[in-house]
PDB file of C-alpha atoms in Angstrom:
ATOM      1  CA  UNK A  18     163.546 -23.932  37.794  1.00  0.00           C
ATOM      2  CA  UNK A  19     166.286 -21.423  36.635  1.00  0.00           C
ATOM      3  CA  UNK A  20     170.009 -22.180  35.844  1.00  0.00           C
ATOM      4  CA  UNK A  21     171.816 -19.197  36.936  1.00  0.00           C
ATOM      5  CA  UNK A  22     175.817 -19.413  37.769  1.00  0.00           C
ATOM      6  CA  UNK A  23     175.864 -23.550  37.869  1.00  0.00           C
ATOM      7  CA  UNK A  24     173.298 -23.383  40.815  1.00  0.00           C
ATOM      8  CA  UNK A  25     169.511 -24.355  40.377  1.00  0.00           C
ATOM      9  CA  UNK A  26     166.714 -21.990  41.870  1.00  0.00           C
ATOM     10  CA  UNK A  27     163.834 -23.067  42.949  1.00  0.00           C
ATOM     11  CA  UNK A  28     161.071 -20.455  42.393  1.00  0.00           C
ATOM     12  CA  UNK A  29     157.637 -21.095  43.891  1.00  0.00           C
ATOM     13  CA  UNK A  30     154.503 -21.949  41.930  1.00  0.00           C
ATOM     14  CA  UNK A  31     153.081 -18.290  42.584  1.00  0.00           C
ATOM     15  CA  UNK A  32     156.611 -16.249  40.907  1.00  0.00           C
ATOM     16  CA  UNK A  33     156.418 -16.754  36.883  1.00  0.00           C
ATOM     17  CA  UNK A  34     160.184 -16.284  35.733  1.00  0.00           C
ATOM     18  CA  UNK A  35     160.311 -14.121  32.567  1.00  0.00           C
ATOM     19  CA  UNK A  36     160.560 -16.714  30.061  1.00  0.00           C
ATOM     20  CA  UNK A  37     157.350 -18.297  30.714  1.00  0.00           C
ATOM     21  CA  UNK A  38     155.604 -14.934  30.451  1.00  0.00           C
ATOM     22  CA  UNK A  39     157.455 -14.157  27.607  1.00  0.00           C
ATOM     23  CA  UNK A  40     156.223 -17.371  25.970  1.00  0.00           C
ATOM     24  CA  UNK A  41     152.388 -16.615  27.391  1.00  0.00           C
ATOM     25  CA  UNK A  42     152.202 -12.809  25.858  1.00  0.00           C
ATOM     26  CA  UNK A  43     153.828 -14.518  22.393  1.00  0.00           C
ATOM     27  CA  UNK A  44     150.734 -17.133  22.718  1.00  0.00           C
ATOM     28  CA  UNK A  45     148.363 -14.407  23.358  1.00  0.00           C
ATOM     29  CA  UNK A  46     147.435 -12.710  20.339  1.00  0.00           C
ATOM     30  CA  UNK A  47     143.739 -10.887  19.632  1.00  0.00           C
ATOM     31  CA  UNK A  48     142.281 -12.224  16.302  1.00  0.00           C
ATOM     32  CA  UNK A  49     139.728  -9.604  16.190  1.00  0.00           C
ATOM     33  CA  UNK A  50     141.581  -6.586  17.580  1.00  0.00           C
ATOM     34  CA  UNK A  51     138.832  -4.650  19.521  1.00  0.00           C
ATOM     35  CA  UNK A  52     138.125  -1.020  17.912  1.00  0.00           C
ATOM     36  CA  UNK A  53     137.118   2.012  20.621  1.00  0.00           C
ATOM     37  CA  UNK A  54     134.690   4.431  18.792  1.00  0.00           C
ATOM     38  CA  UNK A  55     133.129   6.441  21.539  1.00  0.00           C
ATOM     39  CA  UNK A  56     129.560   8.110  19.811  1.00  0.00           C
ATOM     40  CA  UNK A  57     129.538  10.739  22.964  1.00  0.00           C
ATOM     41  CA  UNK A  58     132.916  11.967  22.907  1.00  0.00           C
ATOM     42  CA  UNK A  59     132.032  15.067  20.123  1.00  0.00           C
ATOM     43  CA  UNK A  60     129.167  16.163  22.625  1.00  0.00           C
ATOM     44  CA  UNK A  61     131.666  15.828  25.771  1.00  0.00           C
ATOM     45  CA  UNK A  62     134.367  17.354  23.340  1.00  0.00           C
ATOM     46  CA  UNK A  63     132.066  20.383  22.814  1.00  0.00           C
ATOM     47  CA  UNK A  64     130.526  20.916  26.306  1.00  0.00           C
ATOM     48  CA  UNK A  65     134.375  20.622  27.428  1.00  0.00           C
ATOM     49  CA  UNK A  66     135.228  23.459  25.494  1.00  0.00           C
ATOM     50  CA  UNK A  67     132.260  25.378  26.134  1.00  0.00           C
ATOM     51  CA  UNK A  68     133.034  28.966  27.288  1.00  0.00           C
ATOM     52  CA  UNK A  69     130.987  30.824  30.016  1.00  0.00           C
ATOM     53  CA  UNK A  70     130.779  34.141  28.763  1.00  0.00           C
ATOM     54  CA  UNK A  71     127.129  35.323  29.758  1.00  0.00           C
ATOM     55  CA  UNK A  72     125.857  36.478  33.560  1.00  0.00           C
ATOM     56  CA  UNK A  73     122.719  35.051  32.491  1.00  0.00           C
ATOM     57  CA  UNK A  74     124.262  31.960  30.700  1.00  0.00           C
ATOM     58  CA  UNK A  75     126.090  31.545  33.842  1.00  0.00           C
ATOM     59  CA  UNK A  76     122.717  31.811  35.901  1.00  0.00           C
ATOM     60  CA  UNK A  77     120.966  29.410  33.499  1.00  0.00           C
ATOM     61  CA  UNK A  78     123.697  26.862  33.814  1.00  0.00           C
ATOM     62  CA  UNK A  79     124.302  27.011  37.495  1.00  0.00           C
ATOM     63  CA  UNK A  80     120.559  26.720  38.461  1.00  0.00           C
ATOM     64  CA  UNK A  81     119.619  24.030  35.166  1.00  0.00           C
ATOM     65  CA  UNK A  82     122.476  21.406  36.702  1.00  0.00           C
ATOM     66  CA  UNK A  83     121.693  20.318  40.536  1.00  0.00           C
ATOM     67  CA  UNK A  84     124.478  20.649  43.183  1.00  0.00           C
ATOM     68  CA  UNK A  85     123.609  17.266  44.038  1.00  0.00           C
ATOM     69  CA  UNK A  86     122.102  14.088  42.711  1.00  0.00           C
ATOM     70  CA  UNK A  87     118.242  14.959  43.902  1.00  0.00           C
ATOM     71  CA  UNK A  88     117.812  10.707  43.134  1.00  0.00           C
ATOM     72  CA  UNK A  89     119.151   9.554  46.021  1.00  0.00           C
ATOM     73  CA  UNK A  90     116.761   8.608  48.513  1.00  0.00           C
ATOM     74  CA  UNK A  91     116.469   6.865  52.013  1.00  0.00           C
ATOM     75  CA  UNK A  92     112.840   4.866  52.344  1.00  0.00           C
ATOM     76  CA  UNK A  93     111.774   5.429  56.096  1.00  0.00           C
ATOM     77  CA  UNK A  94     108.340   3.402  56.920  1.00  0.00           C
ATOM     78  CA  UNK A  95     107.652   3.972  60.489  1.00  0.00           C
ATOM     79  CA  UNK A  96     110.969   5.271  61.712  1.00  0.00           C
ATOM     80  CA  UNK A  97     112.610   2.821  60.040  1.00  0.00           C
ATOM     81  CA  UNK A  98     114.857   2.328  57.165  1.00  0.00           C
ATOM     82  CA  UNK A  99     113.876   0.161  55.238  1.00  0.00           C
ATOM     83  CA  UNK A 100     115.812   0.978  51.663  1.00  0.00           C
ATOM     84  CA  UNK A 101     118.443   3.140  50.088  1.00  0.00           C
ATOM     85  CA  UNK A 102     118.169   4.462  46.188  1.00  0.00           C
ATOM     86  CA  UNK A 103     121.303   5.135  45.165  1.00  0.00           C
ATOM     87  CA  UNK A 104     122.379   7.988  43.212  1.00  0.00           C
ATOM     88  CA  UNK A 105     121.970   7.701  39.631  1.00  0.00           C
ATOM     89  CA  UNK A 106     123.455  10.810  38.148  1.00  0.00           C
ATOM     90  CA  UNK A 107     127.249   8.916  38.031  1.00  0.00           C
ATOM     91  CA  UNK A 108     125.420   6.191  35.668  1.00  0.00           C
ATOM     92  CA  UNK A 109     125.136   9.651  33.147  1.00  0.00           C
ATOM     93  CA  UNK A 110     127.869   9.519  30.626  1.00  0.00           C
ATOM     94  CA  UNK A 111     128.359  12.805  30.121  1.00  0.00           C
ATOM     95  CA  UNK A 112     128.571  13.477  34.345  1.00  0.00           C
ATOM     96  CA  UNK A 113     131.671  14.388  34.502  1.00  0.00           C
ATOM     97  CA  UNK A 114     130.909  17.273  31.686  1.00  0.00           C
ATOM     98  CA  UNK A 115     128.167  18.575  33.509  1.00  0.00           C
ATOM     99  CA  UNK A 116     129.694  18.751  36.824  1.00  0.00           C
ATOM    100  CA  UNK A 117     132.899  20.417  34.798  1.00  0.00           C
ATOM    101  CA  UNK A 118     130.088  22.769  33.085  1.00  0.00           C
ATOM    102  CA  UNK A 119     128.450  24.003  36.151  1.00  0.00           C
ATOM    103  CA  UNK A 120     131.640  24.503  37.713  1.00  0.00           C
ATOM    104  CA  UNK A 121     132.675  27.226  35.590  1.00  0.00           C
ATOM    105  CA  UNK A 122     129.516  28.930  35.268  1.00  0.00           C
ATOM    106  CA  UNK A 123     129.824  29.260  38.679  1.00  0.00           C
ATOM    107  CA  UNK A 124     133.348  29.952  39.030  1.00  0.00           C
ATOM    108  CA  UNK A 125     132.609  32.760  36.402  1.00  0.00           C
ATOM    109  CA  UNK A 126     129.867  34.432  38.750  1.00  0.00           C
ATOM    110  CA  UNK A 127     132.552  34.881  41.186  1.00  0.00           C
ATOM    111  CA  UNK A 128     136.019  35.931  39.289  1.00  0.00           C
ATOM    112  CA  UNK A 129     134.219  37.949  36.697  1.00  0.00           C
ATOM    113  CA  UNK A 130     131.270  39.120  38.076  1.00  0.00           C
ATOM    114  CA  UNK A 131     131.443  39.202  41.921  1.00  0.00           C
ATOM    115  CA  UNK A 132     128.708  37.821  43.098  1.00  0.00           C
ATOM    116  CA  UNK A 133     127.864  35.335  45.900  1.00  0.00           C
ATOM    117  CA  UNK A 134     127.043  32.063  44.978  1.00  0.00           C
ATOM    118  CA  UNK A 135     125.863  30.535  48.292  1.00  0.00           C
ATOM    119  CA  UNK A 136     122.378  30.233  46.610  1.00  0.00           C
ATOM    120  CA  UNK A 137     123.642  27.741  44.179  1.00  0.00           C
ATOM    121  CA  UNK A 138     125.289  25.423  46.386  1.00  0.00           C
TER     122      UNK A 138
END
């Protein structure tokens, strides 16, 4: 209940007021304060700020990393489907680099060097 101007509000049981979650974040403190120390993050650092600078190195790139996760999978037994693998290549940690990666080898085939990269896709 909260006093405000001589009248009593009655708040329900689902609305904290700010003094009780004051009190609960002053009762909440981490003995063992939890430290983030990521191993990958020089490799994702460096392929990040990898340049494309190379036609080939651009070919080798865009033809190394698949368009698509080639994983995923629908099991058909008799016309039927009877199971779904799921792509795996978003349980990589460094996904998200490699996608970057290919994207600007191939983004370099076109500004810089003018070619068509329909094949690729």
């Amino acid at each position: 209940m909260l006093k405000t101007n001589n009248q009593h509000i009655i708040l329900p049981a689902f609305i904290k007021s700010a003094e009780v979650e004051a009190t609960h974040q002053a009762g909440r403190t981490n003995k063992f304060p939890r430290l983030k120390f990521d191993l990958l993050q020089p490799l994702r650092n460096r392929l990040d700020n990898l340049e494309i600078q190379n036609r080939d190195f651009a070919h080798f790139i865009a033809k190394l990393i698949p368009a698509q996760c080639p994983f995923e999978r629908d099991v058909i037994l008799f016309g039927r489907k009877i199971a779904h693998i799921p792509a795996m290549c978003t349980l990589n940690p460094l996904y998200d680099q490699f996608v970057g990666l290919r994207f600007r080898a191939l983004c370099y085939l076109v500004d810089k060097c003018g070619e068509d990269i329909q094949t690729y896709c």
